[in-house]
Short mmCIF file of N, CA and C in Angstrom, two decimals:
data_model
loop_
_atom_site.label_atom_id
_atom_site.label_comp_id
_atom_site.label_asym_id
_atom_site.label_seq_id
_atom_site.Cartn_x
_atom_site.Cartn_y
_atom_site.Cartn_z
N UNK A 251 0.84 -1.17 0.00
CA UNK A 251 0.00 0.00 0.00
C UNK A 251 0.89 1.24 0.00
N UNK A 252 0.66 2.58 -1.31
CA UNK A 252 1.58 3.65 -0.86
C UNK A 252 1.29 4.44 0.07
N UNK A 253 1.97 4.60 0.69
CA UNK A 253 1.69 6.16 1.65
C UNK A 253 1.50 7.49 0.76
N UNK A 254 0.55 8.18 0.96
CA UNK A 254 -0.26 9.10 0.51
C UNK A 254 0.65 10.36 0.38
N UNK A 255 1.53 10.91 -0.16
CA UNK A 255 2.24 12.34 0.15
C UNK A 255 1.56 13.23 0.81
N UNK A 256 1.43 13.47 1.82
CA UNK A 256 0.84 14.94 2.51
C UNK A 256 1.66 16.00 1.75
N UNK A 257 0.73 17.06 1.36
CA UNK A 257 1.62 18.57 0.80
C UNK A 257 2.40 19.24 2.04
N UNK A 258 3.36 20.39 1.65
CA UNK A 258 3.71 20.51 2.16
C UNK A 258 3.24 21.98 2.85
N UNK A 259 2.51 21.95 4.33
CA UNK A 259 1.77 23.20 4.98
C UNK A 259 3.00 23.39 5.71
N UNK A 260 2.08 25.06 6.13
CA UNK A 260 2.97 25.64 7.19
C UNK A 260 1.78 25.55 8.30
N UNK A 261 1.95 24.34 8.97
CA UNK A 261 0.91 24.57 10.07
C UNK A 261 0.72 25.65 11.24
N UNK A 262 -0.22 26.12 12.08
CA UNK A 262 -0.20 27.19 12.96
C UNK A 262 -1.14 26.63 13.87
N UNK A 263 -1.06 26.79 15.01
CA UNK A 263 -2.19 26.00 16.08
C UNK A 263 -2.42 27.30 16.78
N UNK A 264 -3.61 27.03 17.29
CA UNK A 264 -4.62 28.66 17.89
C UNK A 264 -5.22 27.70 19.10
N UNK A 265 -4.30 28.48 20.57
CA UNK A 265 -5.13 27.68 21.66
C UNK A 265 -6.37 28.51 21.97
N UNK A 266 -7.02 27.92 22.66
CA UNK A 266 -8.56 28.31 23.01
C UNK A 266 -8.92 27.95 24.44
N UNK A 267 -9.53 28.60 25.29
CA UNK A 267 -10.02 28.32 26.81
C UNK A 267 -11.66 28.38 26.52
N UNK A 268 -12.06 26.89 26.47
CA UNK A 268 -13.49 27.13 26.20
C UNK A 268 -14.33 26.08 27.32
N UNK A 269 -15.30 25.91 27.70
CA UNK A 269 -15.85 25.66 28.64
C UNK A 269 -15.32 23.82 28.79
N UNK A 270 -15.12 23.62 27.51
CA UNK A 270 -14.79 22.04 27.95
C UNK A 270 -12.69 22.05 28.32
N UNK A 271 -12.34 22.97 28.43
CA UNK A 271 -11.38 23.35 28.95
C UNK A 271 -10.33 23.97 27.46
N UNK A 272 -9.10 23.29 27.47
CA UNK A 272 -8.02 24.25 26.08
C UNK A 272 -8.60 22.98 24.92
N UNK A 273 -9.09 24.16 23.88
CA UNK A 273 -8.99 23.26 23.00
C UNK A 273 -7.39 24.10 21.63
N UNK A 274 -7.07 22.87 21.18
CA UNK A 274 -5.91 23.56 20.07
C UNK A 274 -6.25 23.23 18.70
N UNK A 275 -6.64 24.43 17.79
CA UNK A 275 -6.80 23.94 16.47
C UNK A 275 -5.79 24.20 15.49
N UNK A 276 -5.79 23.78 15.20
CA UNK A 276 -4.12 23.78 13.81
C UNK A 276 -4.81 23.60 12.71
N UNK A 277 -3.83 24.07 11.66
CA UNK A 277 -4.23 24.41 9.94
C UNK A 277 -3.73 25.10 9.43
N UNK A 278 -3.87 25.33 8.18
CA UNK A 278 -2.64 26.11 7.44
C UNK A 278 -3.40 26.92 6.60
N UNK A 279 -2.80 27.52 5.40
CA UNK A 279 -3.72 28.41 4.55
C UNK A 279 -4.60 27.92 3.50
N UNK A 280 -4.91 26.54 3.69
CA UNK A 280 -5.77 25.79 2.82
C UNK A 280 -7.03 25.07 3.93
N UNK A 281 -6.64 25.03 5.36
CA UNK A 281 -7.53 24.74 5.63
C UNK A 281 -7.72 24.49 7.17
N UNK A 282 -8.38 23.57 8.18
CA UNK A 282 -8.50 23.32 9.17
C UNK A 282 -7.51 21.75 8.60
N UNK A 283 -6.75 21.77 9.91
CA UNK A 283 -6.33 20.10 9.97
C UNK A 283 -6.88 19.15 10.91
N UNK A 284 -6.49 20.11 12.65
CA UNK A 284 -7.40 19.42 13.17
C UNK A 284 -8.05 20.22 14.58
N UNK A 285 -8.26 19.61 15.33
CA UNK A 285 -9.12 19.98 16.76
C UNK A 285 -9.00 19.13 17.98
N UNK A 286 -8.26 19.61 18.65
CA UNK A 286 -7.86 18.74 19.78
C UNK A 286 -8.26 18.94 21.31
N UNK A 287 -9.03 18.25 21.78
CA UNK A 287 -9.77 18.76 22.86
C UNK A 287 -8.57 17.73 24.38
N UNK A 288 -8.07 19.26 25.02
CA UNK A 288 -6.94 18.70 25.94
C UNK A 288 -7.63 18.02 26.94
N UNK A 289 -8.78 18.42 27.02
CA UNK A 289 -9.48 17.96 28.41
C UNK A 289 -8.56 17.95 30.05
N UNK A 290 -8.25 18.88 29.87
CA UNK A 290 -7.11 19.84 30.90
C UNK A 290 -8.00 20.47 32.29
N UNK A 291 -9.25 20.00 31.90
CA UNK A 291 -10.00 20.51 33.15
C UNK A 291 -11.25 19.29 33.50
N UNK A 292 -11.18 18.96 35.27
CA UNK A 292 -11.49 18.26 35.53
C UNK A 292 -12.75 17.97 35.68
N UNK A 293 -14.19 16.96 35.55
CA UNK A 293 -15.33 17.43 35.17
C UNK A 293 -15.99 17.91 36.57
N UNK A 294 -15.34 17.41 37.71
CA UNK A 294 -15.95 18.54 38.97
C UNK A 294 -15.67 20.16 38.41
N UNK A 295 -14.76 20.22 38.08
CA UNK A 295 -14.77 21.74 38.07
C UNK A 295 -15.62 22.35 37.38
N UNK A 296 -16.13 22.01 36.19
CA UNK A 296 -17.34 22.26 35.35
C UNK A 296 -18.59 22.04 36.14
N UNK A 297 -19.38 23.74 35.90
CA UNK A 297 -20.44 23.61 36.69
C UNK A 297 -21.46 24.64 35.53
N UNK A 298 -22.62 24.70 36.45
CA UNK A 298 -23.54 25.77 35.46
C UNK A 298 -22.95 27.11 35.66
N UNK A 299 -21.88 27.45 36.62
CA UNK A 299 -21.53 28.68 36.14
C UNK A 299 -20.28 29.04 35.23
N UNK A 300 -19.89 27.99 34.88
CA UNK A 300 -18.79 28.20 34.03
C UNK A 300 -18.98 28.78 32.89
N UNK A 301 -18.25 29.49 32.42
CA UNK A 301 -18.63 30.60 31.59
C UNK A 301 -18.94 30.25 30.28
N UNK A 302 -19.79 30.71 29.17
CA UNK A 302 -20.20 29.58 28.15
C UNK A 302 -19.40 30.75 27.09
N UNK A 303 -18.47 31.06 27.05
CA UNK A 303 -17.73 31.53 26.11
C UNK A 303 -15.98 30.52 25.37
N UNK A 304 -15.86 31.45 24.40
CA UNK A 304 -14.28 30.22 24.08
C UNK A 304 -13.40 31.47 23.83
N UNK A 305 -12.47 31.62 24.46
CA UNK A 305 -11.24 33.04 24.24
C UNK A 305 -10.10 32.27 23.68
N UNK A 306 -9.49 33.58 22.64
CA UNK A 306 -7.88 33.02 22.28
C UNK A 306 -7.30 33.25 23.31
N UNK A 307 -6.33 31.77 23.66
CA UNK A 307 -5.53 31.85 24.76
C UNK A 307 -4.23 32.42 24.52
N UNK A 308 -3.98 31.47 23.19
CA UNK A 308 -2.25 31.89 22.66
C UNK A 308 -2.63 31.50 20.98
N UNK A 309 -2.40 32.70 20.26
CA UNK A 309 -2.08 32.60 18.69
C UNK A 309 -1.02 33.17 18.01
N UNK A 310 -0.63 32.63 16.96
CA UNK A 310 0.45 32.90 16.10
C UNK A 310 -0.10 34.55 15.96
N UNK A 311 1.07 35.52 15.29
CA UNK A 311 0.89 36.76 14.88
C UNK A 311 -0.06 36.53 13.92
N UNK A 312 0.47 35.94 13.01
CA UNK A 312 -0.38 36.04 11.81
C UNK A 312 -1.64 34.22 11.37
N UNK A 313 -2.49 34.57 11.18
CA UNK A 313 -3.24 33.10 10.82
C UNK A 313 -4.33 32.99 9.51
N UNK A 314 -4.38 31.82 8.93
CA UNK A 314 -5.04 32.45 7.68
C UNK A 314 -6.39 32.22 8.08
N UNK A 315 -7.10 32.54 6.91
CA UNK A 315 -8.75 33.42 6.96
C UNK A 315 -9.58 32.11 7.62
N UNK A 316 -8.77 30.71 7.31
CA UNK A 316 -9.42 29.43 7.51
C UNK A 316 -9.19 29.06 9.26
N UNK A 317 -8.17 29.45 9.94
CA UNK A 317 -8.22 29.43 11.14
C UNK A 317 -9.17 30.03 11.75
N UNK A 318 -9.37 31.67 11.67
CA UNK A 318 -9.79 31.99 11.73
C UNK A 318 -11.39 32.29 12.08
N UNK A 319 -11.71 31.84 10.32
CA UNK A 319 -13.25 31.26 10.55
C UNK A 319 -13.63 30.15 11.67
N UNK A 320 -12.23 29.31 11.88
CA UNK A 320 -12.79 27.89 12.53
C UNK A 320 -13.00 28.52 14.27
N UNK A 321 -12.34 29.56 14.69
CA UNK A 321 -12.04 30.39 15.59
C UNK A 321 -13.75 30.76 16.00
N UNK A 322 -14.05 31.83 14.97
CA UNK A 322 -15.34 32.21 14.90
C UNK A 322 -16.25 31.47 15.17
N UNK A 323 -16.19 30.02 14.29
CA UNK A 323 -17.07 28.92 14.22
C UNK A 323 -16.92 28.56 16.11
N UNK A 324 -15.73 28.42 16.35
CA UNK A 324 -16.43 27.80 18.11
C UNK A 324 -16.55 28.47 19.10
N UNK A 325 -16.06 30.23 18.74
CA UNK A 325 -16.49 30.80 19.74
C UNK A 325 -18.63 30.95 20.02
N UNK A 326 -18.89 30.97 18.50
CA UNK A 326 -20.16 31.24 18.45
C UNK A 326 -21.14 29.85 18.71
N UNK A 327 -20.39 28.64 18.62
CA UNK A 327 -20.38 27.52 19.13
C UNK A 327 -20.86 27.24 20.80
N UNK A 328 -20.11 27.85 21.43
CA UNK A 328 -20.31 27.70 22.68
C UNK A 328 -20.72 28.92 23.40
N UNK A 329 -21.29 30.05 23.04
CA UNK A 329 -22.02 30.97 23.06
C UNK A 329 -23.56 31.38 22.95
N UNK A 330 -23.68 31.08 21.73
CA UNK A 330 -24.90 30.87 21.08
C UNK A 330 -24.97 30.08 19.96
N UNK A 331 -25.09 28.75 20.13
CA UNK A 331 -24.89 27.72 19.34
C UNK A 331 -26.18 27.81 18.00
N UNK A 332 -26.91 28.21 18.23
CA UNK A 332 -28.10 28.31 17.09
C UNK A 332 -27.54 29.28 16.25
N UNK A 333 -26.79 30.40 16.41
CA UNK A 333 -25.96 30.67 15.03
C UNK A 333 -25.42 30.69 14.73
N UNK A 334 -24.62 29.35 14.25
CA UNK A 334 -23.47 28.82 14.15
C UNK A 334 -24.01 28.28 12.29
N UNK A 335 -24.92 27.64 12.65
CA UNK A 335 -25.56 27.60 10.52
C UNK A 335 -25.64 28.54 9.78
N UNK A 336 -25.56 30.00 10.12
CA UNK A 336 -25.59 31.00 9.37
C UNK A 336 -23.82 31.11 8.88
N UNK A 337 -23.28 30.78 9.71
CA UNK A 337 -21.83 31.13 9.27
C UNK A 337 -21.03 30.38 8.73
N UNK A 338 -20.39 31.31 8.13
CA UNK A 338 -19.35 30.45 6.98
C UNK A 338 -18.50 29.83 7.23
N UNK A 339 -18.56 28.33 7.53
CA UNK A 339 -17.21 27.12 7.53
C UNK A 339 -15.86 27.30 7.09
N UNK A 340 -14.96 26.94 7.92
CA UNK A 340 -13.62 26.60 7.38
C UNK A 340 -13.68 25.55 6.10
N UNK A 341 -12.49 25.58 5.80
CA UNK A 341 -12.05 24.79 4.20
C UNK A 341 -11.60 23.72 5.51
N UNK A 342 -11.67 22.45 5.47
CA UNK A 342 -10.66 21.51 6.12
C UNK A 342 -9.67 20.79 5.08
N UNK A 343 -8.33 20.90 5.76
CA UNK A 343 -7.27 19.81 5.17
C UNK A 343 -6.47 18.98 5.93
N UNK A 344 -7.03 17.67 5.41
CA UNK A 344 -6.95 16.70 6.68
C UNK A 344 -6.70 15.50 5.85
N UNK A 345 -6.27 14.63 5.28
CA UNK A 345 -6.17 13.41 4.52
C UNK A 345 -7.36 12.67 4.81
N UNK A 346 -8.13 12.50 6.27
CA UNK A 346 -8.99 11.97 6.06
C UNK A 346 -10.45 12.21 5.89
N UNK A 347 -10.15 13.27 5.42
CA UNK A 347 -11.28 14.08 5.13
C UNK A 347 -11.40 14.41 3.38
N UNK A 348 -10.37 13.96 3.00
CA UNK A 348 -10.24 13.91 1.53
C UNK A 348 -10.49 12.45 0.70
N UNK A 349 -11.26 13.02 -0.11
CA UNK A 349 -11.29 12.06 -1.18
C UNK A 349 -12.67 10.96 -1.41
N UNK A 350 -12.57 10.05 -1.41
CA UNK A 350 -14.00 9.11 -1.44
C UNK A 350 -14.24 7.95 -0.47
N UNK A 351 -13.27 7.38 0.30
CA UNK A 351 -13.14 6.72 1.42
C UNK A 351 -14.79 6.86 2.25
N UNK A 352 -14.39 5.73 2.64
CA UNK A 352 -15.70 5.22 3.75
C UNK A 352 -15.63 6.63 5.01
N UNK A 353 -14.60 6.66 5.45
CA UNK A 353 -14.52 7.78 6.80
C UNK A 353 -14.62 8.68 5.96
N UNK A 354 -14.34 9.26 5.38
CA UNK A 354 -14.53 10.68 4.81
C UNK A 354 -15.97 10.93 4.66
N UNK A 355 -16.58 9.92 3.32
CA UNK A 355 -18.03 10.07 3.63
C UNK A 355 -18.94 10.35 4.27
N UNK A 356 -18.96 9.21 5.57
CA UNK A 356 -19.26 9.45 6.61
C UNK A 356 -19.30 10.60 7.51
N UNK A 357 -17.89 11.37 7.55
CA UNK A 357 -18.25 12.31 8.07
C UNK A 357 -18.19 13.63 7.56
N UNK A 358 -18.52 13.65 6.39
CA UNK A 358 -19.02 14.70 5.59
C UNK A 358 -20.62 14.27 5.88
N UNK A 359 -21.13 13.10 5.48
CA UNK A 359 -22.94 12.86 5.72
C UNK A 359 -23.17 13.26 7.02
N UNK A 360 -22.39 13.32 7.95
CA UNK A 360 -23.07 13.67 9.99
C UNK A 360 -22.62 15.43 9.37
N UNK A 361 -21.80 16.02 8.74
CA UNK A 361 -21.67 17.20 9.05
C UNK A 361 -22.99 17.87 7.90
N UNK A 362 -23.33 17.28 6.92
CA UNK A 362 -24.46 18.08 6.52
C UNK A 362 -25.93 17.65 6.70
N UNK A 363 -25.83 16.51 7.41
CA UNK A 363 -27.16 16.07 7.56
C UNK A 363 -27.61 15.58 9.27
N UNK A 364 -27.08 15.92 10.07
CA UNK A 364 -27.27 15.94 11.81
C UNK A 364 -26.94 17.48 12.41
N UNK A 365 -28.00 17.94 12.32
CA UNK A 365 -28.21 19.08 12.53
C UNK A 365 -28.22 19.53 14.53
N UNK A 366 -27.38 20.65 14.93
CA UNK A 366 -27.85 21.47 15.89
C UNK A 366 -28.93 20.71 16.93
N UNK A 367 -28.58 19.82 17.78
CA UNK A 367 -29.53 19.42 18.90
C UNK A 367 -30.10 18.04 18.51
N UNK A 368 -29.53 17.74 17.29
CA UNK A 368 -29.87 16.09 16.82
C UNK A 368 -29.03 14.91 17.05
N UNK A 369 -29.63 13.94 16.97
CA UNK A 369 -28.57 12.86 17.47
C UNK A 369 -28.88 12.21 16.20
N UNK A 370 -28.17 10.66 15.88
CA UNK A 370 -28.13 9.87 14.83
C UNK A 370 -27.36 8.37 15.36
N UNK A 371 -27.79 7.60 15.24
CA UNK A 371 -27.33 5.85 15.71
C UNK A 371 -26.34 5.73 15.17
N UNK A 372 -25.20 4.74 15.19
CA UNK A 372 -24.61 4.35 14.85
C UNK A 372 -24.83 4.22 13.12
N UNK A 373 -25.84 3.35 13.20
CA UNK A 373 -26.63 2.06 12.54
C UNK A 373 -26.91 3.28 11.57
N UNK A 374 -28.24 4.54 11.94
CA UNK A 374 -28.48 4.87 10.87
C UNK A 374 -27.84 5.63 9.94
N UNK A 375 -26.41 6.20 10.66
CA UNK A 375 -25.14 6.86 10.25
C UNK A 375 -25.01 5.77 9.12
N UNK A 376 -24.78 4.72 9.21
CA UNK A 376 -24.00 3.90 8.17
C UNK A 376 -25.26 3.82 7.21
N UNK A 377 -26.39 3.36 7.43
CA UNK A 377 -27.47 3.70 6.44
C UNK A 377 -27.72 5.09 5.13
N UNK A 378 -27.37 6.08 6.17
CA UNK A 378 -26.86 7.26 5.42
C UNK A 378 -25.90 7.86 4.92
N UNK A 379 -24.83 6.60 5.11
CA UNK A 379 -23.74 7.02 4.32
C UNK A 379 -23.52 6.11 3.37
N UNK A 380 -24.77 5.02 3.06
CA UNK A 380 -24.45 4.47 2.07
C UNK A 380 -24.39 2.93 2.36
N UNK A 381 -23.86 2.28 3.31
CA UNK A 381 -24.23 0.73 3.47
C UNK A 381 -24.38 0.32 5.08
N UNK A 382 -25.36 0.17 5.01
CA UNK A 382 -26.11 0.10 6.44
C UNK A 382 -25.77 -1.37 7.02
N UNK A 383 -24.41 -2.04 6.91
CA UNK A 383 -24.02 -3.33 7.49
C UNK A 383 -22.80 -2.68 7.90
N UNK A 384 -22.11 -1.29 8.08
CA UNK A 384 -20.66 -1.06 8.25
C UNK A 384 -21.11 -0.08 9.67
N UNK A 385 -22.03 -0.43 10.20
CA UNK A 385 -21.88 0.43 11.79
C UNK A 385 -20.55 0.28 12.85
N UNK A 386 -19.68 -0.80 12.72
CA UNK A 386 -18.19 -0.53 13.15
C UNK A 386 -17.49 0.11 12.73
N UNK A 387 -17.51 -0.08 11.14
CA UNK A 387 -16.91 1.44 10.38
C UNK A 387 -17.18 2.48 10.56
N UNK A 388 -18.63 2.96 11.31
CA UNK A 388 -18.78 3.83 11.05
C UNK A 388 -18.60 4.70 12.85
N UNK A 389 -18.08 3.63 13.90
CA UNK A 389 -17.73 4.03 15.13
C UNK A 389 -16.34 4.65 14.59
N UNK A 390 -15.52 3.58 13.93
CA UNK A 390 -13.75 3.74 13.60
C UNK A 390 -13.99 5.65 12.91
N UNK A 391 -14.63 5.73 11.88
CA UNK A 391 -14.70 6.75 11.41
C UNK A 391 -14.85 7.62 12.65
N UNK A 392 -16.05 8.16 13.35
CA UNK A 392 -15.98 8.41 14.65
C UNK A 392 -14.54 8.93 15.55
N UNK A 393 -13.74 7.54 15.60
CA UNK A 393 -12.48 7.73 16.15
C UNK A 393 -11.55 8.31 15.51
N UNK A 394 -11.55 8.41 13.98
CA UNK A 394 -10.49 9.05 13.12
C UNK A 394 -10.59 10.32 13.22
N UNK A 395 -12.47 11.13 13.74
CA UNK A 395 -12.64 12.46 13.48
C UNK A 395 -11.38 13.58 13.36
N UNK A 396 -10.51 13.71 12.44
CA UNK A 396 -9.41 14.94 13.26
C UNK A 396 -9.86 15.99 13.48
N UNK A 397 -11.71 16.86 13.25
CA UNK A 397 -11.93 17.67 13.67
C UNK A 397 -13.39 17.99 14.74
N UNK A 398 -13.31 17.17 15.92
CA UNK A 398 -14.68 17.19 16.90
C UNK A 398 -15.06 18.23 16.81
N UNK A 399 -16.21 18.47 17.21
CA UNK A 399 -16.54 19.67 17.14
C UNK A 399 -17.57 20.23 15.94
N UNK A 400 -16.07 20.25 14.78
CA UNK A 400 -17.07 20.98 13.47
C UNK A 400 -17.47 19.84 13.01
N UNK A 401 -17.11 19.05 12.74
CA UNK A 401 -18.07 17.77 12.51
C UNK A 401 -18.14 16.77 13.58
N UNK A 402 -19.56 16.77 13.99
CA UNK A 402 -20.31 16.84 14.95
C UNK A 402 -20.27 15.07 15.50
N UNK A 403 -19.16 14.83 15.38
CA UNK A 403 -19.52 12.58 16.22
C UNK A 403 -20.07 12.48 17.57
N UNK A 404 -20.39 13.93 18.51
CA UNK A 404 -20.75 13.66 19.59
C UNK A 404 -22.39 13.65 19.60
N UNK A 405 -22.72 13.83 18.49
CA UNK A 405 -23.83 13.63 18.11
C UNK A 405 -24.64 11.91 17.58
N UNK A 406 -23.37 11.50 17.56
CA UNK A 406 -23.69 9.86 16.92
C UNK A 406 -23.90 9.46 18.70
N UNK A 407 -25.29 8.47 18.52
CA UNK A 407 -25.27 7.51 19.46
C UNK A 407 -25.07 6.41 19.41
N UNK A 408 -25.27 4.92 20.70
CA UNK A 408 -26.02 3.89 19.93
C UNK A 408 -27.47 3.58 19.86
N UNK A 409 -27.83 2.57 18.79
CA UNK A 409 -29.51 2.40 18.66
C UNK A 409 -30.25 2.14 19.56
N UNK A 410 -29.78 2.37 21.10
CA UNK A 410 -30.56 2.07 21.93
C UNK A 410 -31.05 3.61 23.19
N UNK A 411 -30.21 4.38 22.40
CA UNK A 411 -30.22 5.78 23.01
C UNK A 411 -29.40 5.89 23.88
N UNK A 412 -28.23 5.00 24.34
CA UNK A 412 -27.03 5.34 25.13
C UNK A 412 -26.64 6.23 24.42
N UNK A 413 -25.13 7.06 25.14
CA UNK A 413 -24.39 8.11 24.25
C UNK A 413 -23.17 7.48 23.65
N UNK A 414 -22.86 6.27 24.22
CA UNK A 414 -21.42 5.73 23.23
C UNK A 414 -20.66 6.64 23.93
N UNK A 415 -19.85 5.97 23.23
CA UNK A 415 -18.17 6.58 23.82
C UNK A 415 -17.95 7.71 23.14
N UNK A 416 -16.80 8.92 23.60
CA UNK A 416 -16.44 10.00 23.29
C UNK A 416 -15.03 10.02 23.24
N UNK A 417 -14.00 10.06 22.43
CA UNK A 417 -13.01 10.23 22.56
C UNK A 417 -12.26 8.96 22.87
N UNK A 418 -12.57 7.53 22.69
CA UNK A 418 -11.92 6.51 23.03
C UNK A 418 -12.36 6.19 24.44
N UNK A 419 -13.49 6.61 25.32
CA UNK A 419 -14.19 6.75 25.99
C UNK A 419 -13.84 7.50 27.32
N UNK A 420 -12.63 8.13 26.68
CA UNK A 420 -12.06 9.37 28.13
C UNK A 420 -13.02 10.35 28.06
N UNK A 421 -13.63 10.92 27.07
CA UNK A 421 -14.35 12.28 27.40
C UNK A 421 -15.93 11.89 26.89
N UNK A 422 -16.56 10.90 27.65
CA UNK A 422 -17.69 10.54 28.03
C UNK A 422 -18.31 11.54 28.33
N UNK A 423 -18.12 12.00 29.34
CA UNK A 423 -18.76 12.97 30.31
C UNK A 423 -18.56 14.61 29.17
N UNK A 424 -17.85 14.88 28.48
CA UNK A 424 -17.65 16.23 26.98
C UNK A 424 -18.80 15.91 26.41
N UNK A 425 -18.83 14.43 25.99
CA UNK A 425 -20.04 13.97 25.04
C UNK A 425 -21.76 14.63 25.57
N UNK A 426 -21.58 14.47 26.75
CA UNK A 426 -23.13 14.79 27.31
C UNK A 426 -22.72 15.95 27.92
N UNK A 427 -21.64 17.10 28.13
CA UNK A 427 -22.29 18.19 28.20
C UNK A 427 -22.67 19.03 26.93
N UNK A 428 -21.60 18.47 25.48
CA UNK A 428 -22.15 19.12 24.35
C UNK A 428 -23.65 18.81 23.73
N UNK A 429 -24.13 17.25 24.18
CA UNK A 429 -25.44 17.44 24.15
C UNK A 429 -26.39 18.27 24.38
N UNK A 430 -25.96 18.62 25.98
CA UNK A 430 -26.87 19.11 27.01
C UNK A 430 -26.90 20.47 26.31
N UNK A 431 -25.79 21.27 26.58
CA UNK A 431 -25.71 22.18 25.65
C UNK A 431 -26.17 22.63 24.07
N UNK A 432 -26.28 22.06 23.40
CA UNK A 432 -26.61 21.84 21.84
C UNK A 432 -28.68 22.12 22.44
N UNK A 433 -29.04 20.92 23.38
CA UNK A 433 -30.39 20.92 23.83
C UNK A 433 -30.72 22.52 24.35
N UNK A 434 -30.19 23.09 25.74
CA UNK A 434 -30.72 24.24 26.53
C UNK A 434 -30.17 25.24 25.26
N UNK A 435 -29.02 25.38 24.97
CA UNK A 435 -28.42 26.90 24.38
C UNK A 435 -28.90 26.87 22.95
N UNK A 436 -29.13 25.82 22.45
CA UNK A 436 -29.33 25.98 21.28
C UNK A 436 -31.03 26.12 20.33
N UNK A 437 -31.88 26.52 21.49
CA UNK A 437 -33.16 27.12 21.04
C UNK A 437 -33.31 28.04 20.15
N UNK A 438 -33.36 28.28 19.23
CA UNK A 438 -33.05 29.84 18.66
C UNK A 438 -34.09 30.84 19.13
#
């Protein structure tokens, strides 16, 4: 099998202090790469008064228009999440987000079709992305996400209305406050 050439970026990472604690997004001038949630804060410490905003903690001088937007995209995210569809998306560049692959699919189908306060099964994820016998594929995809968040896996359940795992099942407890959140904040 060949290994895929990645081009060659000038990556830039933009930390963030947002209620689920630092998140770091990196990307270059073509696009988002990825989204990394440090989970640097412990879930006692998270309460209803924690502040529902996301601040730059530490950024490069300069960042392109695609950081940026992705910036925009989660401050207004965890703010006022209902207008977050009006605004204009980052470009992502991510290998696995390119091309025609099963994971890619997949999570291009949860990012335009699981909307703001919706959930989606495993099961019917793989139904809607095309072959409704690959619901393990379509957890693995899940795990490949390199960008939580803008495309939305905390939104995938299983068919029985559990929440599934989050993050390899360390950030369980992220999974159901972005629910909870997505549910109360996101009324328009």
């Amino acid at each position: 099998m060949k290994k895929q050439k990645e081009s060659q970026c000038t990556q830039k990472t933009i930390s963030l202090l947002s209620p689920l604690g630092t998140i770091q997004v990196s990307g270059c001038e073509n696009g988002v790469h990825t989204i990394q949630i440090l989970m640097d804060v412990a879930p006692a410490e998270r309460s209803s008064e924690a502040p529902l905003s996301c601040v730059v903690n530490d950024s490069p001088a300069e960042t392109s228009p695609e950081l940026q937007r992705c910036v925009e995209w989660l401050q207004a995210y965890f703010s006022e999440p209902q207008t977050t569809g009006s605004l204009p998306f980052p470009a992502f560049h991510h290998p696995a987000l390119q091309g025609g692959a099963f994971t890619s699919r997949v999570l291009h189908v949860l990012l335009r079709d699981v909307k703001l306060g919706e959930t989606v099964s495993y099961k019917r994820l793989a139904e809607m992305a095309g072959n409704p016998r690959a619901v393990r594929a379509v957890g693995g995809a899940m795990r490949r996400n390199p960008v939580p968040l803008l495309i939305p896996c905390h939104r995938v359940i299983s068919s029985s209305g559990q929440s599934g795992p989050y993050m390899s099942g360390k950030g369980n407890h992220l999974k159901q406050w972005l629910l909870t959140h997505e549910r109360q904040r996101g009324k328009g």
